[in-house]
Amino acid sequence: MLNALEVFTTVTVGVMVGVEFSVAFVMNRIFNALPEDSGQLARAHGGRMLGAVMPFWYIGSLVLVAIWAFAGRHHGGTGLVITSGALLLVSVAMSVLLLVPINNRGKTWTPENRPEDWKEQMSRWDRYHYVRVAVIIAAFALLVVALV
């Protein structure tokens, strides 16, 4: 049963990493290259769509890692799993404190109501997101190593 939990947790975190990596390095670049207001509208839609799913995914991943750490406490790799959990906790804190406030504003913007500094706010979100992606990649890598 522990093996199934380990694999399920690692896959769950890995897919989350893939989605967030894609947002950072693929989707946002595509959105930024769209003509006129299309990029801003795409970001707003993405913010609404992923903003509804990601809180459950981040918290769910953290809970799965905590369960793995507890259930596997007498097995090797527990320190790696705990460290991974700490990194996921950092990513949740970053999300709540830095990214979500910007996302909550951005997902309501239209070309008619967006603020003058909307591009700067999106740029700030992107910078924070790059750091968060690095943190969750590290968390994922630790889980993969803990499997070995």
Coordinates of C-alpha atoms in Angstrom, one line a residue:
M1 CA 0.0 0.0 0.0
L2 CA 2.9 2.4 0.8
N3 CA 4.3 1.8 -2.7
A4 CA 1.0 2.8 -4.3
L5 CA 0.9 5.9 -2.2
E6 CA 4.5 6.8 -3.1
V7 CA 3.8 6.4 -6.8
F8 CA 0.4 8.2 -6.8
T9 CA 1.9 11.1 -4.8
T10 CA 4.9 11.4 -7.1
V11 CA 2.7 11.3 -10.2
T12 CA 0.3 13.9 -8.8
V13 CA 3.1 16.3 -7.9
G14 CA 4.9 15.6 -11.2
V15 CA 1.8 16.4 -13.3
M16 CA 1.3 19.6 -11.3
V17 CA 4.9 20.5 -12.0
G18 CA 4.3 19.9 -15.7
V19 CA 1.2 22.1 -15.8
E20 CA 3.0 24.9 -14.0
F21 CA 6.1 24.6 -16.1
S22 CA 3.9 24.8 -19.2
V23 CA 2.2 27.9 -17.9
A24 CA 5.5 29.6 -17.2
F25 CA 7.5 28.6 -20.3
V26 CA 4.9 27.8 -23.0
M27 CA 1.4 29.2 -22.4
N28 CA 2.4 32.7 -21.2
R29 CA 4.8 33.2 -24.0
I30 CA 2.0 32.2 -26.5
F31 CA -0.4 34.6 -24.7
N32 CA 2.2 37.4 -24.8
A33 CA 2.6 36.9 -28.6
L34 CA -1.1 37.2 -29.4
P35 CA -2.4 40.3 -31.1
E36 CA -4.0 43.2 -29.4
D37 CA -6.1 42.3 -26.3
S38 CA -6.1 38.6 -26.9
G39 CA -3.1 37.9 -24.6
Q40 CA -4.7 39.7 -21.7
L41 CA -8.0 38.0 -22.2
A42 CA -6.3 34.6 -22.4
R43 CA -4.4 35.3 -19.2
A44 CA -7.7 36.3 -17.5
H45 CA -9.4 33.1 -18.7
G46 CA -6.4 31.0 -17.6
G47 CA -6.4 32.7 -14.2
R48 CA -10.1 31.8 -13.8
M49 CA -9.7 28.2 -15.0
L50 CA -6.5 27.2 -13.2
G51 CA -7.3 29.4 -10.2
A52 CA -10.2 27.2 -9.5
V53 CA -8.2 23.9 -9.7
M54 CA -4.7 24.7 -8.5
P55 CA -5.6 25.3 -4.8
F56 CA -6.9 21.8 -4.5
W57 CA -3.9 20.4 -6.4
Y58 CA -1.3 22.2 -4.3
I59 CA -3.0 21.4 -1.0
G60 CA -3.8 17.9 -2.1
S61 CA -0.2 17.3 -3.1
L62 CA 1.0 18.6 0.3
V63 CA -1.5 16.3 2.1
L64 CA -0.3 13.3 0.1
V65 CA 3.3 14.1 0.9
A66 CA 2.5 14.4 4.6
I67 CA 0.7 11.1 4.6
W68 CA 3.7 9.5 2.8
A69 CA 6.1 11.0 5.3
F70 CA 4.0 9.6 8.2
A71 CA 3.3 6.2 6.7
G72 CA 6.9 5.7 5.6
R73 CA 8.5 7.2 8.7
H74 CA 10.3 3.9 9.3
H75 CA 11.5 3.5 5.8
G76 CA 14.4 5.1 3.9
G77 CA 14.0 8.4 2.2
T78 CA 11.7 9.9 4.8
G79 CA 13.9 13.0 5.2
L80 CA 13.7 13.6 1.5
V81 CA 9.9 13.3 1.6
I82 CA 9.7 15.7 4.6
T83 CA 12.0 18.2 2.8
S84 CA 9.8 17.9 -0.3
G85 CA 6.8 18.6 1.9
A86 CA 8.5 21.7 3.3
L87 CA 9.1 22.9 -0.2
L88 CA 5.5 22.3 -1.2
L89 CA 4.5 24.3 1.9
V90 CA 6.7 27.2 0.7
S91 CA 5.0 27.0 -2.7
V92 CA 1.6 27.2 -1.0
A93 CA 2.7 30.2 1.1
M94 CA 4.1 31.9 -2.0
S95 CA 0.9 31.2 -3.9
V96 CA -1.3 32.7 -1.1
L97 CA 0.9 35.6 -0.3
L98 CA 2.3 36.6 -3.7
L99 CA 0.6 35.0 -6.7
V100 CA -3.1 34.7 -5.8
P101 CA -3.7 38.4 -5.0
I102 CA -2.4 39.3 -8.5
N103 CA -4.3 36.4 -10.1
N104 CA -7.5 37.4 -8.4
R105 CA -7.2 40.9 -9.9
G106 CA -6.1 39.7 -13.3
K107 CA -8.8 37.2 -13.8
T108 CA -11.4 39.9 -13.7
W109 CA -9.7 42.3 -16.2
T110 CA -11.1 43.0 -19.6
P111 CA -9.6 45.5 -22.1
E112 CA -12.2 48.0 -20.8
N113 CA -11.5 47.8 -17.0
R114 CA -7.8 46.7 -16.7
P115 CA -5.5 49.1 -14.9
E116 CA -2.8 51.0 -16.6
D117 CA -0.1 48.9 -15.0
W118 CA -1.6 45.5 -15.9
K119 CA 1.5 44.4 -17.9
E120 CA 3.8 45.2 -14.9
Q121 CA 1.5 43.2 -12.6
M122 CA 1.5 40.3 -15.0
S123 CA 5.3 40.6 -15.2
R124 CA 5.5 40.5 -11.4
W125 CA 3.2 37.4 -11.4
D126 CA 5.5 35.7 -13.9
R127 CA 8.6 36.4 -11.8
Y128 CA 7.0 35.0 -8.7
H129 CA 5.7 32.0 -10.7
Y130 CA 9.2 31.2 -12.1
V131 CA 10.5 30.9 -8.5
R132 CA 7.4 28.8 -7.5
V133 CA 8.1 26.5 -10.4
A134 CA 11.7 26.1 -9.3
V135 CA 10.5 25.2 -5.8
I136 CA 8.0 22.6 -6.9
I137 CA 10.5 21.1 -9.3
A138 CA 12.9 20.7 -6.4
A139 CA 10.1 19.1 -4.3
F140 CA 9.2 16.7 -7.2
A141 CA 12.9 15.7 -7.6
L142 CA 13.2 14.9 -3.9
L143 CA 10.1 12.7 -4.2
V144 CA 11.6 10.9 -7.2
V145 CA 14.9 10.3 -5.3
A146 CA 13.0 9.1 -2.3
L147 CA 11.4 6.4 -4.5
V148 CA 14.8 4.9 -5.3

